[in-house]
Amino acid sequence: KKDADSSNARSIPGLRGTPRSARSIRSGDPTGNSGSGASASITKRSAYALARLAQHRGIDLEDMEHVGFLSSIMRELWPYVDKAGSAMVRDMMEPMFAEMLPGPLKTLKFIKLDLGHVPVQLDNVVVHKISDDSNSVQFDLDVIWDGECDIQMKSSYGLQFGVKSVKLSGRMSFLLCPLTEVLPVVSAIQYSFINPPDLELDFTGLAQVADFTIIDKTIRKMIQDIMAGMVVLPYRMLYKMDLASDYLKTYQPPLGIVNITIESGRGFVVEKGIVSAMDDIPDVYCLTEFGSNYDTPWRTRTIWDNLNPVWMESAMFVLSDYDQAIRIHAWEEDKSPIDPDDDLGTAEICIGDILVDGGRAEVELAIDEEMSGAFISLACQVLSLTTDDISSFDSDLCSGPNKLCGCLTIIVTKAFDIPLKVETAATFVKVTLDKQEFYTSVVTDYPGIDCLNPCYDASFMVPLTQDIVESASDVSGVVEFNLINGVDTILGTTTVALADLAKSPGMALQEKSKIGNGGASIEYRLTMYGVDTSNMIVPENAVESSSNVAPVKEIRARPLSPTDSVDFGAKSIPHGPKPGDMGSVRITAIRGRGFKVQKYAFKKDDVPDVYIKMAFGQNKQKFRTSTVKNAVAPVWGESTTFALNDHEDMLTIDVYDEDKVGDDYLGSAQISVSELMIAAKETELPLSITKYGKPQTTGAFVTVDCDVLGVELDSSFATNSSLGMSSSGSVDSFDSSNQGSLVFGSKSWHAA
């Protein structure tokens, strides 16, 4: 096994093994035995990856693991880190409380902030080069903090609580690049967590707060979002050792596109019926996270009533490091609104470990750190990025949900001649593409900083889908740069069309462009990549068996196969609607509120001209409202009708500000028809915009209404009293807690 894999490992530039917790990883055990030998084989495989790395790089294995002196240094530095870190946390978090937290939490302020006496521990260092011809060195290490803090917060509404301990653990990557032959040799250091770190907060003083669980989750999520948008790959923090170093030479592009396939599962067990006489065969789906997208996981379809589900579903992600991990969470779906989905366990494995094992692995699911005996098989393949070919923009291999046809890197380095006074300058650059927004840091006056010629040195990576670029022959999409001062005063705007970028040599464009009417300019570089699909392995599609269909006698709310029927005594109703067979829905865009006036420094402020684009269902039926001019609270009152194929059909709303140059994206919202039906009234949807890959609310809302226009049934069926239905075919009432109910179109039947 070791000899056979050795040559393959060396053919992957930059691949190395890293000490990781592998409790939930299994590989090469087709029998499914999970005895005491499981952990031993896991340890051997991880050690083998390290040993191969040591052999390839000529590094002694013992020297690369334990470096206690780093923790000793940190222990001496900690009193200073405590003071500096406390000030940084206060300055960073309090404005974010006001922007990101709901209701009374917006006014939270720190009344005491002490990080305690327990320092961060650093260990398990691995040093390696990115590639043999790279002028850079990277080292990775574990960062563990079991902090005993004294943090007290209070809101203006009298809410007061604290944090007495913080547990943070993750693996960080430090990139030293570029290396020069002039002191200090290392021009800049970039650092980031390879995967989102684990975070636990122990609150105090929340016993009197009714919604303490919400506060816990909200604050933890906000901290995780901040870290994911700043210091989790693909994002890196930058520290310049040489202030004159060129960030364009420091930036490291992605390694490629990783295509991950969730293949199958085994070892799931039947849950014996307690309340019901029926045993419950699991209905399994998987949520898969990769990189910093921990809160927007990719979901497989549900395989119904199957102990050995087969999915063979794939998704693509941008790969920045071979130690980036795939995190799989298996669930059993339950359609009942009063019975949440059941947790079947989680597992994690890094891309490098899968590649070491030949591109395929099996992971064992764990529940509360106990192995469950259930397994998920998965595969991955790394596809190269290319600036010579964008045929992937048209390729069927890169088409569809969860697929990528390339990526775009955006680097904003500097701005020049900001037309402001030094004391009022607080500038940053907002970059927009499609529905995504990215922001540089804010540069203000500070000793040694020229705030009128600010250096931003920020990079952003945008995954490209075929919906964004449309085609290789006629690439669509526009990158917009906004130079902003303060909160929202726009000093100028400039744009770059992706079509122009595609025609540039090497699909790269580096420019210093005028921005606005005040004489300012910004410097940036754009690079667009296609995906090399020439060696892409396409798994065969699995065919679901009829056993995935729920037994009729359960009358469970779940999809049935198009050929099955539901038997109610003498009547048999075919299920599995064709488009529109479940009737149609009338969606009404009623009104909006909370839209903002855009302030400009050198021209008239812009009151938005708002319109809505709707997309409905899997085939993306579309509708556009009229434009309401100069309105922060527009009223439309416009309706359209969509064919209804499934009660889980999604309504997507995108809101824009109409403009002569290019319409500005104001946010989006999404909701299923079933949620609108349950609401049974006008529904106000908060709009959000994706920033750093994370959705954030804008403060604007759109109100919609939904009317279901059902399918008419013949009178003989409508008068069947055993279905508890009136002779007119209308529904007298609907009890959402009644699990013995079935819905077709706008009609509901209840088991007698």
Short mmCIF file of C-alpha atoms in Angstrom, two decimals, residues 428 477 533:
data_model
loop_
_atom_site.label_atom_id
_atom_site.label_comp_id
_atom_site.label_asym_id
_atom_site.label_seq_id
_atom_site.Cartn_x
_atom_site.Cartn_y
_atom_site.Cartn_z
CA PHE A 428 -12.08 52.09 1.71
CA GLY A 477 -20.63 40.39 -15.78
CA THR A 533 -11.73 19.72 -17.49
#
